[in-house]
PDB file of C-alpha atoms in Angstrom:
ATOM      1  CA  UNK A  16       0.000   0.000   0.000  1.00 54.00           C
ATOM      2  CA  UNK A  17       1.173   3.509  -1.118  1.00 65.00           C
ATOM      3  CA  UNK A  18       0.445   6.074   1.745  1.00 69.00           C
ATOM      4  CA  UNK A  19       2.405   9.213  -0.051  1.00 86.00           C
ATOM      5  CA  UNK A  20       0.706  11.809  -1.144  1.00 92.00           C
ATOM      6  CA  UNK A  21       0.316  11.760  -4.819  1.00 93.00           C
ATOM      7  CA  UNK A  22       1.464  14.747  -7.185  1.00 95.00           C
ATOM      8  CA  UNK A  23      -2.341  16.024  -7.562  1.00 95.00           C
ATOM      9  CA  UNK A  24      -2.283  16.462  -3.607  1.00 95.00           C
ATOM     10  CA  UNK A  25       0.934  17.400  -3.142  1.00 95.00           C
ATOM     11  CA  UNK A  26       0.218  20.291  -5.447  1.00 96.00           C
ATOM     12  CA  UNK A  27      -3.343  21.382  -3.972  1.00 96.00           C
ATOM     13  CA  UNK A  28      -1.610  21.497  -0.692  1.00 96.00           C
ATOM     14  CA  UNK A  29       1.159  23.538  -2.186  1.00 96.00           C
ATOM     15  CA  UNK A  30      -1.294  25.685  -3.932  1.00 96.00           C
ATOM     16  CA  UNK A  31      -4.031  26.236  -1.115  1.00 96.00           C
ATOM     17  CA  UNK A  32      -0.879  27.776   1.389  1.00 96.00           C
ATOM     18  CA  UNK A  33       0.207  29.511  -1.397  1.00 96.00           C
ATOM     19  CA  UNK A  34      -3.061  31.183  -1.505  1.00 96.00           C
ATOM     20  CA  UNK A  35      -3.486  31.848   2.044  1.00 96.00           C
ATOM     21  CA  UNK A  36       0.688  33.046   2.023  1.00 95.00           C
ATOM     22  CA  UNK A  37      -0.600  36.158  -0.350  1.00 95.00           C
ATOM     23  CA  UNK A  38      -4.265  36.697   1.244  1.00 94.00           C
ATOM     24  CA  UNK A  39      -3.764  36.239   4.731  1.00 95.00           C
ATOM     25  CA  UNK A  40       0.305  36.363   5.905  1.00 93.00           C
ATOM     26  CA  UNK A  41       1.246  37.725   8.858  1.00 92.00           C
ATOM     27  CA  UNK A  42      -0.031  41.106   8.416  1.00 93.00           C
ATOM     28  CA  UNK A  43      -2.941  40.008   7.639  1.00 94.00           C
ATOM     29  CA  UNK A  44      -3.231  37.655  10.588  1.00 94.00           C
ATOM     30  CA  UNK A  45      -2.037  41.126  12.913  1.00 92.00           C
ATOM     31  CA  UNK A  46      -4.928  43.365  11.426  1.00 93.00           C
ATOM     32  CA  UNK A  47      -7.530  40.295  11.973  1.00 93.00           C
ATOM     33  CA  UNK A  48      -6.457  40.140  15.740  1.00 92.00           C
ATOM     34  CA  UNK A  49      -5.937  43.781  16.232  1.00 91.00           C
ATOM     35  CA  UNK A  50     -10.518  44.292  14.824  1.00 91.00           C
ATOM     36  CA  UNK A  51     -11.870  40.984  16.564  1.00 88.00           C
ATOM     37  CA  UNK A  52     -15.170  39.497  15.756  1.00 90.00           C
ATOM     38  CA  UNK A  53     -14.429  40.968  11.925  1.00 93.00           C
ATOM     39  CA  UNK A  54     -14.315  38.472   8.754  1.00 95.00           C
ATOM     40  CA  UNK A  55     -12.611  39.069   5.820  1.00 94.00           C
ATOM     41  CA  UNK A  56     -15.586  38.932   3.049  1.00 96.00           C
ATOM     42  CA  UNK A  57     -13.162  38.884   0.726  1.00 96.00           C
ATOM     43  CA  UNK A  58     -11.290  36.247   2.082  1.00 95.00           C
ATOM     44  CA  UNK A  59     -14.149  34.359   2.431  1.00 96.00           C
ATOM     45  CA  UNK A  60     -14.931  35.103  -1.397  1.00 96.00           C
ATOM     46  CA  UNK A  61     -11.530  34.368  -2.410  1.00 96.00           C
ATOM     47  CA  UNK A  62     -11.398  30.844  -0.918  1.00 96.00           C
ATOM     48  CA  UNK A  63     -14.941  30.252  -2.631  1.00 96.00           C
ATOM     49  CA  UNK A  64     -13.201  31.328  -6.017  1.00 95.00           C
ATOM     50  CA  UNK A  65     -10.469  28.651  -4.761  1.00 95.00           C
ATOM     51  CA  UNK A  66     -12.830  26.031  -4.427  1.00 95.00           C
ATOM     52  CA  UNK A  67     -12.407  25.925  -0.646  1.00 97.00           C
ATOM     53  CA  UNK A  68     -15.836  25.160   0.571  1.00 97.00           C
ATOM     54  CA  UNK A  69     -16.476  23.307  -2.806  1.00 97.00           C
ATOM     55  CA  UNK A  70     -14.346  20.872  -3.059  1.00 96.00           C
ATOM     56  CA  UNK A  71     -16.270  17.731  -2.312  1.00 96.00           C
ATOM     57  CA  UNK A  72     -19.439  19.121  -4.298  1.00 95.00           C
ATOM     58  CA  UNK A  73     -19.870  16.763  -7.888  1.00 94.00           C
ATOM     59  CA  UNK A  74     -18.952  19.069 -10.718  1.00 93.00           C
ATOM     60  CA  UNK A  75     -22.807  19.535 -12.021  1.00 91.00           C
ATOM     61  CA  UNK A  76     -23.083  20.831  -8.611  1.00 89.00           C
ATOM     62  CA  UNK A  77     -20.725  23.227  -9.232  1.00 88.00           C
ATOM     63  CA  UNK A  78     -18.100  21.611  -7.210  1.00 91.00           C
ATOM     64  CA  UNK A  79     -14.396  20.437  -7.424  1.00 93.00           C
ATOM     65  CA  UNK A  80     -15.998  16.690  -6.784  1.00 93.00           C
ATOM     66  CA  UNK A  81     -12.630  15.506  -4.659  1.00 96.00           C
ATOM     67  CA  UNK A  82     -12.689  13.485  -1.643  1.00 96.00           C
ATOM     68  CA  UNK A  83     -12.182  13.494   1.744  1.00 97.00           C
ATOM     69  CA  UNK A  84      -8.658  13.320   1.719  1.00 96.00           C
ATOM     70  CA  UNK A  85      -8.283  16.396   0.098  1.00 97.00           C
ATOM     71  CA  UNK A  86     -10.164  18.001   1.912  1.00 98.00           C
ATOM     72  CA  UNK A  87      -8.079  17.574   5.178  1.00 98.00           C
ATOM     73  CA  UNK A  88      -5.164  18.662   3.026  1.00 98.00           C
ATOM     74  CA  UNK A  89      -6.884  21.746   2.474  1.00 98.00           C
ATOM     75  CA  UNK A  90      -8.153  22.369   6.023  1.00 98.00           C
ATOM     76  CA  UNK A  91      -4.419  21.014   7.699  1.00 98.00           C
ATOM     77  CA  UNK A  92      -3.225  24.414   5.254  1.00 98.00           C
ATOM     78  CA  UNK A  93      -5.919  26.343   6.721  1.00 98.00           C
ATOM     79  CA  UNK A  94      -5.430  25.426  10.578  1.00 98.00           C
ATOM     80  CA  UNK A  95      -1.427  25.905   9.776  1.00 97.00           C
ATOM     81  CA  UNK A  96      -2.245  30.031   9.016  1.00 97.00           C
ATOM     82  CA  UNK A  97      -4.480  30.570  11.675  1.00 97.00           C
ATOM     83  CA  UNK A  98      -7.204  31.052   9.134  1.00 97.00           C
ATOM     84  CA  UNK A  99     -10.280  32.130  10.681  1.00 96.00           C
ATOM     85  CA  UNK A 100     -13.942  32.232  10.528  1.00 97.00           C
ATOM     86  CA  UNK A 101     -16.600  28.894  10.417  1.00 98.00           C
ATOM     87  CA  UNK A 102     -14.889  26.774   8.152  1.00 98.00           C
ATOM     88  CA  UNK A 103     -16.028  23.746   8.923  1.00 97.00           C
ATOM     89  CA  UNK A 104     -19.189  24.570   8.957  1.00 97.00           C
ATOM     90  CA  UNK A 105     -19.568  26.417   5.657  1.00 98.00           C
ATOM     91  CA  UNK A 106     -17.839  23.743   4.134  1.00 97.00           C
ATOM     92  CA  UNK A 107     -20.625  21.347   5.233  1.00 97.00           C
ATOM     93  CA  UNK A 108     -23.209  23.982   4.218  1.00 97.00           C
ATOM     94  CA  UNK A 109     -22.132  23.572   0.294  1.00 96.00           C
ATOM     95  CA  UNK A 110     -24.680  22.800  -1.822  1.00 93.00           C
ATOM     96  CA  UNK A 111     -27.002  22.626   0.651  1.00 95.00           C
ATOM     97  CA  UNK A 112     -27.289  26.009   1.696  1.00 96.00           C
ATOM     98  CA  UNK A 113     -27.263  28.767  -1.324  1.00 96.00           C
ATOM     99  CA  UNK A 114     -23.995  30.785  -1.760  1.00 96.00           C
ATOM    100  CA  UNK A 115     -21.899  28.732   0.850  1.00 97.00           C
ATOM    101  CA  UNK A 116     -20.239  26.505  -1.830  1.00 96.00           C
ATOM    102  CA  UNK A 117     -18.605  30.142  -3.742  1.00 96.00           C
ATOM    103  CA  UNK A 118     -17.950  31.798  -0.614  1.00 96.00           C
ATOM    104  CA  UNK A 119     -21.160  34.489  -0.647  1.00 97.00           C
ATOM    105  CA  UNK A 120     -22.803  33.206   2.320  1.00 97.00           C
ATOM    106  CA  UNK A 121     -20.854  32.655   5.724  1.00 98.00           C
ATOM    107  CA  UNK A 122     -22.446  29.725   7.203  1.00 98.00           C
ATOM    108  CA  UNK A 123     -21.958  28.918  10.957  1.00 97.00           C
ATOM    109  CA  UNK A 124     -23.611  26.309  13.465  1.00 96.00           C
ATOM    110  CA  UNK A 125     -24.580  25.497  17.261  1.00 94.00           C
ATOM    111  CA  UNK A 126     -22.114  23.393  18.586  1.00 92.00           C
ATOM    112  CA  UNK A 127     -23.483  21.900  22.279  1.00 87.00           C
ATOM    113  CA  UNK A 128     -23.963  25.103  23.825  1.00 89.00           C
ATOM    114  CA  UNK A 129     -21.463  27.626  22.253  1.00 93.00           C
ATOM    115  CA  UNK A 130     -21.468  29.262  18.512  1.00 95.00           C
ATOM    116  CA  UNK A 131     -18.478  30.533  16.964  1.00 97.00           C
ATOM    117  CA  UNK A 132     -18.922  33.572  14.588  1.00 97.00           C
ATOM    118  CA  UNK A 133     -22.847  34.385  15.278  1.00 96.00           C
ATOM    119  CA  UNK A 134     -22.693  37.611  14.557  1.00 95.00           C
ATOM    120  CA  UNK A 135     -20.715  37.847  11.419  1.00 95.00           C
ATOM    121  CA  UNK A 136     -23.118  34.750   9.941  1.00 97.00           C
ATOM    122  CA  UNK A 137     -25.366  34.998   7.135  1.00 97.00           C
ATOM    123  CA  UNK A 138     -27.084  31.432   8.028  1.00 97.00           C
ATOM    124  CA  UNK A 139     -26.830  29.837  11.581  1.00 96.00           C
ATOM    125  CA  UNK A 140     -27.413  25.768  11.399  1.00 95.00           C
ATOM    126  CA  UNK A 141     -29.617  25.292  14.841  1.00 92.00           C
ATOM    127  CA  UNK A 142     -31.319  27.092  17.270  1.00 91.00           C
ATOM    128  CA  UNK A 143     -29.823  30.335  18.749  1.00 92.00           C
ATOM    129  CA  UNK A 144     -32.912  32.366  20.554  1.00 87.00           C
ATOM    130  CA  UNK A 145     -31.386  33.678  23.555  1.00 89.00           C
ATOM    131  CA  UNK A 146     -27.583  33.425  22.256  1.00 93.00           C
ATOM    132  CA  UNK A 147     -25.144  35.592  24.391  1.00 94.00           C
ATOM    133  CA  UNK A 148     -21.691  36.602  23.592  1.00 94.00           C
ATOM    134  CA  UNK A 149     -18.403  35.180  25.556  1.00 93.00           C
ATOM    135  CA  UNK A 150     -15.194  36.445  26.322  1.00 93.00           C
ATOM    136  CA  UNK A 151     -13.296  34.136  24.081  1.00 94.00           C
ATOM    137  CA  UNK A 152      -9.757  32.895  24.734  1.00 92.00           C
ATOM    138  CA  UNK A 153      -9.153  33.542  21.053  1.00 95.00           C
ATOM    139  CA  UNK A 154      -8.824  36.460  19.983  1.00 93.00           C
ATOM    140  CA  UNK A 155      -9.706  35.356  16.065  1.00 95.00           C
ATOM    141  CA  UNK A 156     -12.954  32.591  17.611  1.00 97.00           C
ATOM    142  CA  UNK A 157     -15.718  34.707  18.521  1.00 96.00           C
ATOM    143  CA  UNK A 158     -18.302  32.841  20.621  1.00 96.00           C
ATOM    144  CA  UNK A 159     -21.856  33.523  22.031  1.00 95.00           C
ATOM    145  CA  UNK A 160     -23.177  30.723  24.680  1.00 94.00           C
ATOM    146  CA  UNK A 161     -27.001  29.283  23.348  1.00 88.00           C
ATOM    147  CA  UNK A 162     -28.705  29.652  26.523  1.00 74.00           C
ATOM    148  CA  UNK A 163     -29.319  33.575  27.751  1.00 43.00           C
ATOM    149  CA  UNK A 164     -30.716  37.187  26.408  1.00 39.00           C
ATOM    150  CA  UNK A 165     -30.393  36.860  22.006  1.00 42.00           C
ATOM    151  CA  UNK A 166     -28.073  39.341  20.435  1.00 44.00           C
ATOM    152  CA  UNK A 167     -29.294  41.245  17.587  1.00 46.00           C
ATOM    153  CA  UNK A 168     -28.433  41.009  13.799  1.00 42.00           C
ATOM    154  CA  UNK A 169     -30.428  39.623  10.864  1.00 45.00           C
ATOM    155  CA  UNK A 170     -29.413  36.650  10.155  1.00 51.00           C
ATOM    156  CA  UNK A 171     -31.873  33.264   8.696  1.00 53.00           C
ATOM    157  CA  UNK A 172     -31.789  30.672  11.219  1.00 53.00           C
ATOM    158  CA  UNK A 173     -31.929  26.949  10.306  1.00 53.00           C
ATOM    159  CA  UNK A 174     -33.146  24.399  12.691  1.00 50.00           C
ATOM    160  CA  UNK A 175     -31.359  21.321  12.725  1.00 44.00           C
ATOM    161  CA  UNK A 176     -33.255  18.321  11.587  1.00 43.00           C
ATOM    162  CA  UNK A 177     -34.996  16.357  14.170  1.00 40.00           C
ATOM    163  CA  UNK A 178     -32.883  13.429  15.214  1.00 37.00           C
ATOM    164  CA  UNK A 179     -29.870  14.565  13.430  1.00 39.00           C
ATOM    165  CA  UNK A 180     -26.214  13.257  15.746  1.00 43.00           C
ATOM    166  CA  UNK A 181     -25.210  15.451  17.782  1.00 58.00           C
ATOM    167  CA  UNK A 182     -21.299  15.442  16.090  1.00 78.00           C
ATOM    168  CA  UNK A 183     -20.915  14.799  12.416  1.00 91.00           C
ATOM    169  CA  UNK A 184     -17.877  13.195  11.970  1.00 94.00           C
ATOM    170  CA  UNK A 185     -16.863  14.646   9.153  1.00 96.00           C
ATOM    171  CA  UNK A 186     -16.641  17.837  10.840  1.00 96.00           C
ATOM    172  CA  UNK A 187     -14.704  16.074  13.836  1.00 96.00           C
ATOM    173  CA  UNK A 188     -11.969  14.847  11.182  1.00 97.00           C
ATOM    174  CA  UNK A 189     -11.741  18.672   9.509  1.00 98.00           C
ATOM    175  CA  UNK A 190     -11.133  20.189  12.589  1.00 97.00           C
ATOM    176  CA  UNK A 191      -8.242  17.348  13.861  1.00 98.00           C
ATOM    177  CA  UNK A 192      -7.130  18.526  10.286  1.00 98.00           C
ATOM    178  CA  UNK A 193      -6.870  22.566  11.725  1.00 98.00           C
ATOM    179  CA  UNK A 194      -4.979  20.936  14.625  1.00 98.00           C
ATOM    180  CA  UNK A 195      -2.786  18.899  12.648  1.00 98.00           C
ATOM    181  CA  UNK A 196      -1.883  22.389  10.756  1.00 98.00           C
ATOM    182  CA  UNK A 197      -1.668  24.176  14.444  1.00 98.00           C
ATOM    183  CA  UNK A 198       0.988  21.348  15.248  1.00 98.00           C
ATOM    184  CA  UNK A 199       3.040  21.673  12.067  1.00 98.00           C
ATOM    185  CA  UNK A 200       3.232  25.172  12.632  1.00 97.00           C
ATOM    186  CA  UNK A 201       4.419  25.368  16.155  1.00 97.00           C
ATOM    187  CA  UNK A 202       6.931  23.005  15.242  1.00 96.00           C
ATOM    188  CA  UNK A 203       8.422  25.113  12.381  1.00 96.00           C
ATOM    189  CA  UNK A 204       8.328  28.069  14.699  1.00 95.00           C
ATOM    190  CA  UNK A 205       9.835  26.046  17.646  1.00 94.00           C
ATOM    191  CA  UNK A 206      12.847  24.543  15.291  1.00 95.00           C
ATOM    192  CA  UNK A 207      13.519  28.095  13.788  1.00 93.00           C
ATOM    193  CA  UNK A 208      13.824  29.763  17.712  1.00 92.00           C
ATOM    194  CA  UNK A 209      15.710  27.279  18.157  1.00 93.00           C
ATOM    195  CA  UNK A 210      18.394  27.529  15.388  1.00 91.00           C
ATOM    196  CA  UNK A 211      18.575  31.553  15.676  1.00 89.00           C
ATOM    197  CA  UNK A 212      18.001  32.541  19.102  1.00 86.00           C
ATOM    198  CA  UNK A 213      21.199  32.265  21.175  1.00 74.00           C
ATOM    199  CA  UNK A 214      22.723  31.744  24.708  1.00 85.00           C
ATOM    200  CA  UNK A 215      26.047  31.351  26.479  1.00 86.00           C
ATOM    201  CA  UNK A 216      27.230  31.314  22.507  1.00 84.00           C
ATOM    202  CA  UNK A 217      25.441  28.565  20.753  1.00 89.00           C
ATOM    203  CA  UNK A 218      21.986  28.412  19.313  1.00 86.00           C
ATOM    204  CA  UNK A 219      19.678  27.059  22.203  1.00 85.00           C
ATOM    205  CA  UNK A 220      18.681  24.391  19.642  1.00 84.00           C
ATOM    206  CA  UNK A 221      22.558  22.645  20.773  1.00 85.00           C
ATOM    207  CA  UNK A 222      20.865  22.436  24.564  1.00 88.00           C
ATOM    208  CA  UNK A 223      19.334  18.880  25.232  1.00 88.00           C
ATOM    209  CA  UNK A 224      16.149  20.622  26.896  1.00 90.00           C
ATOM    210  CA  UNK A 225      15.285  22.179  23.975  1.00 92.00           C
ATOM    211  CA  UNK A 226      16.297  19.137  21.700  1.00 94.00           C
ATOM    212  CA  UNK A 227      14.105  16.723  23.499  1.00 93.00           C
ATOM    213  CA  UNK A 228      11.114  19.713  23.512  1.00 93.00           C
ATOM    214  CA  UNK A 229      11.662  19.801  19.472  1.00 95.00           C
ATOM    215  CA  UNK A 230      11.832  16.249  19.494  1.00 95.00           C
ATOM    216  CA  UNK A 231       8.843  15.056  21.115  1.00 95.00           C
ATOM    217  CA  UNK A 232       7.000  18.159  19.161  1.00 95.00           C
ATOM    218  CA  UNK A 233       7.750  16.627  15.923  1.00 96.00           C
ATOM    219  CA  UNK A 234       6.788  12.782  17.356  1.00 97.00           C
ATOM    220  CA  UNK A 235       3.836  13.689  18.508  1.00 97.00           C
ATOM    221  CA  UNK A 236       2.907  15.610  15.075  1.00 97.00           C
ATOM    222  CA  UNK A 237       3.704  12.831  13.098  1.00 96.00           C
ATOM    223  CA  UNK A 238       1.698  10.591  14.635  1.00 97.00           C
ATOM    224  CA  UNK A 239      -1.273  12.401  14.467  1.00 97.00           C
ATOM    225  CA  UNK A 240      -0.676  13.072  10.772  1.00 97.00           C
ATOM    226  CA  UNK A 241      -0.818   9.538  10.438  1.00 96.00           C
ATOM    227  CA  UNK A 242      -3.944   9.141  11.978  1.00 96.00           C
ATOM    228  CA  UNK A 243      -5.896  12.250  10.301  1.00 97.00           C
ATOM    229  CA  UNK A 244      -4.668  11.060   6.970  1.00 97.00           C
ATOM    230  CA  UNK A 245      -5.510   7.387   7.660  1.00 96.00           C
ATOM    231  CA  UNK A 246      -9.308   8.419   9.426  1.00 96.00           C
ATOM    232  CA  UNK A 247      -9.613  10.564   5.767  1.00 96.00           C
ATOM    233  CA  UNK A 248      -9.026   7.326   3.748  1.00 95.00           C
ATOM    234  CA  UNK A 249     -11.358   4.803   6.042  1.00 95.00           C
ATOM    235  CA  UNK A 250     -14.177   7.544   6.934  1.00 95.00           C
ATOM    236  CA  UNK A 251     -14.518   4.958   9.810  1.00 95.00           C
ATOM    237  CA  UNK A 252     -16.254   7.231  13.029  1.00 94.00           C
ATOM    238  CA  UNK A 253     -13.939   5.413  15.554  1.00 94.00           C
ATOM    239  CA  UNK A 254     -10.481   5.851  13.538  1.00 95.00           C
ATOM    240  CA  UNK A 255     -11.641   9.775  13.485  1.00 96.00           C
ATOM    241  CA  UNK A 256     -12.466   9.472  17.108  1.00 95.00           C
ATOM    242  CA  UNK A 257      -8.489   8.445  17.487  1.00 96.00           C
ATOM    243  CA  UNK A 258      -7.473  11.531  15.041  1.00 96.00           C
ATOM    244  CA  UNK A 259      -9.362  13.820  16.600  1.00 97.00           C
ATOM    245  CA  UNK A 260      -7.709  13.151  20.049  1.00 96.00           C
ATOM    246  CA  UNK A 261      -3.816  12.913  18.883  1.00 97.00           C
ATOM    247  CA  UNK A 262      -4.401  16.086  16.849  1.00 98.00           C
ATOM    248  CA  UNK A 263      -5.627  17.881  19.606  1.00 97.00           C
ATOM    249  CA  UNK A 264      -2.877  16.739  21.935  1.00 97.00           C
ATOM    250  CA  UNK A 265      -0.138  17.460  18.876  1.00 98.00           C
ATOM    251  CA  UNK A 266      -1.487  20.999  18.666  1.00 98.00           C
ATOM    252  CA  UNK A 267      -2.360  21.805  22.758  1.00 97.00           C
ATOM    253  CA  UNK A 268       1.094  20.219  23.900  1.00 97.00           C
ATOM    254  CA  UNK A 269       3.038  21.325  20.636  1.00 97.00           C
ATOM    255  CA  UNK A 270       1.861  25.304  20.690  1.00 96.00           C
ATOM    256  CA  UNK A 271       2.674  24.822  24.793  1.00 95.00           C
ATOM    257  CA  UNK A 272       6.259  23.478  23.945  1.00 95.00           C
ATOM    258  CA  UNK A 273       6.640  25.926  21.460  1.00 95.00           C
ATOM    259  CA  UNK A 274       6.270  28.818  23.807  1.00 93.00           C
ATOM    260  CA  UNK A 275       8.426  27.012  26.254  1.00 93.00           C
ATOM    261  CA  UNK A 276      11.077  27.119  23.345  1.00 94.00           C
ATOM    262  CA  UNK A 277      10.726  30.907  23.093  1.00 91.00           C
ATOM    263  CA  UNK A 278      10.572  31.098  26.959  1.00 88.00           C
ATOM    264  CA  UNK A 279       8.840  34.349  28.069  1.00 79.00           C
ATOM    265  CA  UNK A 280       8.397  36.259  25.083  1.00 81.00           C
ATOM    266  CA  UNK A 281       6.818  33.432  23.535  1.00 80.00           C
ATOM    267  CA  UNK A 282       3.350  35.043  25.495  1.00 79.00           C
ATOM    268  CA  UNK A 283       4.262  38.558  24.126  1.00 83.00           C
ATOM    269  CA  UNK A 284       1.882  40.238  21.921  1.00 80.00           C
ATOM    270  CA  UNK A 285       5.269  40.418  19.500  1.00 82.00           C
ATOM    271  CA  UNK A 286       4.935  36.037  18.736  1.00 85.00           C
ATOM    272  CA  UNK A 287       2.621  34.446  17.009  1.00 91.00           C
ATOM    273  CA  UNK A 288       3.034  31.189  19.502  1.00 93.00           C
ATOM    274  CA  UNK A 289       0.308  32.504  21.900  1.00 94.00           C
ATOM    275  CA  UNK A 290      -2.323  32.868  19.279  1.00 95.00           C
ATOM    276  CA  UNK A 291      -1.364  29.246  18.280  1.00 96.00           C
ATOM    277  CA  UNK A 292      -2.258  28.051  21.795  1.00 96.00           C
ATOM    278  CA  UNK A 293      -5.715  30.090  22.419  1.00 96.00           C
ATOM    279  CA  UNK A 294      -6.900  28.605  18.666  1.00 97.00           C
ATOM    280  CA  UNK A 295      -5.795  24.605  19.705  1.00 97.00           C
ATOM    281  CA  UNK A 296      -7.252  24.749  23.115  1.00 96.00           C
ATOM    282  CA  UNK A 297     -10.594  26.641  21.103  1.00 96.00           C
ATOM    283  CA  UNK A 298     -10.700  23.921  18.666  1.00 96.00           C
ATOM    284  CA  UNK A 299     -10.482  21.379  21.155  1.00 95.00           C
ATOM    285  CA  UNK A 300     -13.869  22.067  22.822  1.00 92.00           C
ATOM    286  CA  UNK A 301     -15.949  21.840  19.643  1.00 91.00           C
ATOM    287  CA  UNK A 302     -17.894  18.589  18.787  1.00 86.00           C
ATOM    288  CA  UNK A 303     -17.753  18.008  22.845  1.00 78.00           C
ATOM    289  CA  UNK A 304     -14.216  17.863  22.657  1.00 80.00           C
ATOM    290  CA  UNK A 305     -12.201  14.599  23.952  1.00 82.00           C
ATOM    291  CA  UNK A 306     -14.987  13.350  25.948  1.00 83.00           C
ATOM    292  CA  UNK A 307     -17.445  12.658  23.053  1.00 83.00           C
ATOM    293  CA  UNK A 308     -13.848  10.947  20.811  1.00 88.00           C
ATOM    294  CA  UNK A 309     -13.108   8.824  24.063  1.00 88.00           C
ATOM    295  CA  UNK A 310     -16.569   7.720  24.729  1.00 88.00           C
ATOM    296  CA  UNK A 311     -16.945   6.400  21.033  1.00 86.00           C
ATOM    297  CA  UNK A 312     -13.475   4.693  21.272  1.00 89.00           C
ATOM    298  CA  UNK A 313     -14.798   3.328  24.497  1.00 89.00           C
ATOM    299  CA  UNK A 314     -18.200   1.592  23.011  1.00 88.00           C
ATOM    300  CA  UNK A 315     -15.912   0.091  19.860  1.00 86.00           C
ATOM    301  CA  UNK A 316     -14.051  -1.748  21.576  1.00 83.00           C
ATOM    302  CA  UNK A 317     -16.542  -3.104  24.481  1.00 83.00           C
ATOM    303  CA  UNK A 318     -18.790  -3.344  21.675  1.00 73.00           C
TER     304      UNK A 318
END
C-alpha cells in the first residue's frame, strides 16, 4: 500500500498555502487580531473562487468533486495560518445552503452550547434564541453561549433536523485537520527559535532541553498526521475518534512546547506562539471535545 501523497495532492496542498501566504500572511493575521469578531468577506470570497468550501461538491453541482482526503489537506493548510472564521461549517453547508459553496454566504452552526462567529453569519445551522456573547480565549474565535438574552443582527436561522447526531464526523476529522496544521506550525516556529536565538554562545537548539522539547513536538505531530490522513481514507467514526484526540494533543502540547522554546516572550503580543495556543485549546472544545472521541473509542471496543 502507497500512503504518499500523490502529485495532484501534493500540489493542492502547495497551492491552497500559497493562496493563504498572499491573502492572509502575517499582516494580515495582525490586522484580523488587532478588529476581533471581523471576517474578511473577501477572504471568504476568495477561498470560494479557490474552491475551498467546494471541493467535495460533484462538478454539475458546481463543485471540485474531490474526496475526503483532500479536503483535510486543504483544512491542515488552513489550521497551519491561523485562518479564521466557520470553516467547517460552511464547508458542510455547500450545496445545501445557497452561496456557501462560492464563498457568498458565511455559514456557521450550534455546537453543544457555544457558537463561533454568530454575529458575522449569514445562516446559523440550529437554534440560537437567547444566544449571548463570551469572552473568548481567542482572539480570532468569537463565541456567544445558546442559553441567555439573544443578540441582535439579521441573520436566517436553520433548525437542525430532528434526530440529526449530535457530532458529524466529518466535521470532527476537519477540525483534527486545523490541529494537525496548528501542530506543524508550532513546530516550524519552535525549530527556527531554536536555530537563531542564542545563549552562552550557541543556538539554544545545541541544549538537550530544547532538543528533546523539538523532538517530542515533531513525534507527537507525526503521529497524528498519520492518523488524520488514515481516518480521511477509512471515513470509519472510531479511527476519526483516534485523530481527533492525537491532533488535539499534537497541537495543545506542541503550541505549549513551542512557547516554552521561546521562553517568556513566547506570550508577548510580538509572537505568534500565543495565538497558536488560544486557537488549539478553542478547537479542542468543539464537537464536545475529547470526551465525546473517548466515549466512542470506548463503546468500539466493548462493543
Amino acid at each position: 500500500m502507497r500512503f504518499q501523497l500523490t502529485e495532484d495532492q501534493n500540489a493542492l496542498k502547495a497551492g491552497v498555502r500559497e493562496l493563504l501566504e498572499r491573502r492572509f500572511g502575517r499582516e494580515a493575521l495582525r490586522a484580523a487580531v488587532d478588529t476581533p469578531g471581523r471576517l474578511d468577506r473577501e477572504l471568504w470570497r476568495a477561498l470560494g473562487d479557490a474552491g475551498f468550501f467546494a471541493l467535495r461538491l460533484p462538478e454539475p453541482d458546481g463543485g471540485v468533486a474531490l474526496g475526503l482526503p483532500e479536503a483535510v489537506l486543504v483544512f491542515e493548510e488552513a489550521g497551519r495560518a491561523l485562518l479564521p472564521g466557520p470553516l467547517v461549517s460552511t464547508h458542510l453547508a455547500a450545496g445545501a445552503v445557497p452561496g456557501a459553496a462560492t464563498g457568498e454566504t458565511v455559514v456557521t452552526a450550534v455546537d453543544g452550547e457555544l457558537v463561533e462567529w454568530l454575529r458575522a453569519a449569514d445562516v446559523v445551522l440550529g437554534d440560537v434564541s437567547g444566544a449571548v456573547p463570551l469572552r473568548s480565549l481567542d482572539p480570532l474565535t468569537p463565541l456567544h453561549r445558546t442559553a441567555a438574552a439573544a443578540p441582535g443582527g439579521r441573520r436566517r436561522v436553520i433548525r437542525a433536523p430532528a434526530g440529526r447526531a449530535a457530532v458529524d464526523p466529518v466535521a470532527t476529522l476537519l477540525t483534527a485537520a486545523e490541529q494537525l496544521g496548528t501542530a506543524v506550525r508550532v513546530g516550524e516556529l519552535a525549530v527556527q527559535h531554536a536555530r537563531t536565538r542564542e545563549q552562552f554562545g550557541q543556538p539554544i537548539g545545541a541544549f538537550q532541553a530544547v532538543k528533546h522539547l523539538c523532538a517530542d513536538l515533531l513525534a507527537r505531530t507525526e503521529t497524528a498526521r498519520v492518523a488524520v490522513y488514515a481516518a480521511a481514507v477509512t471515513a470509519d467514526p472510531a479511527d476519526i475518534a483516534a485523530a481527533r484526540l492525537l491532533a488535539d494533543e499534537a497541537a495543545v502540547r506542541g503550541a505549549r512546547d513551542c512557547l516554552q522554546v521561546h521562553g517568556g516572550m513566547g506570550f508577548t503580543w510580538e509572537a505568534d506562539v500565543h495565538l497558536h495556543l488560544k486557537r488549539a485549546w478553542t478547537r479542542a472544545r468543539r464537537g464536545g471535545g475529547n470526551t465525546e472521541s473517548e466515549e466512542l473509542l470506548a463503546a468500539r471496543l466493548v462493543a
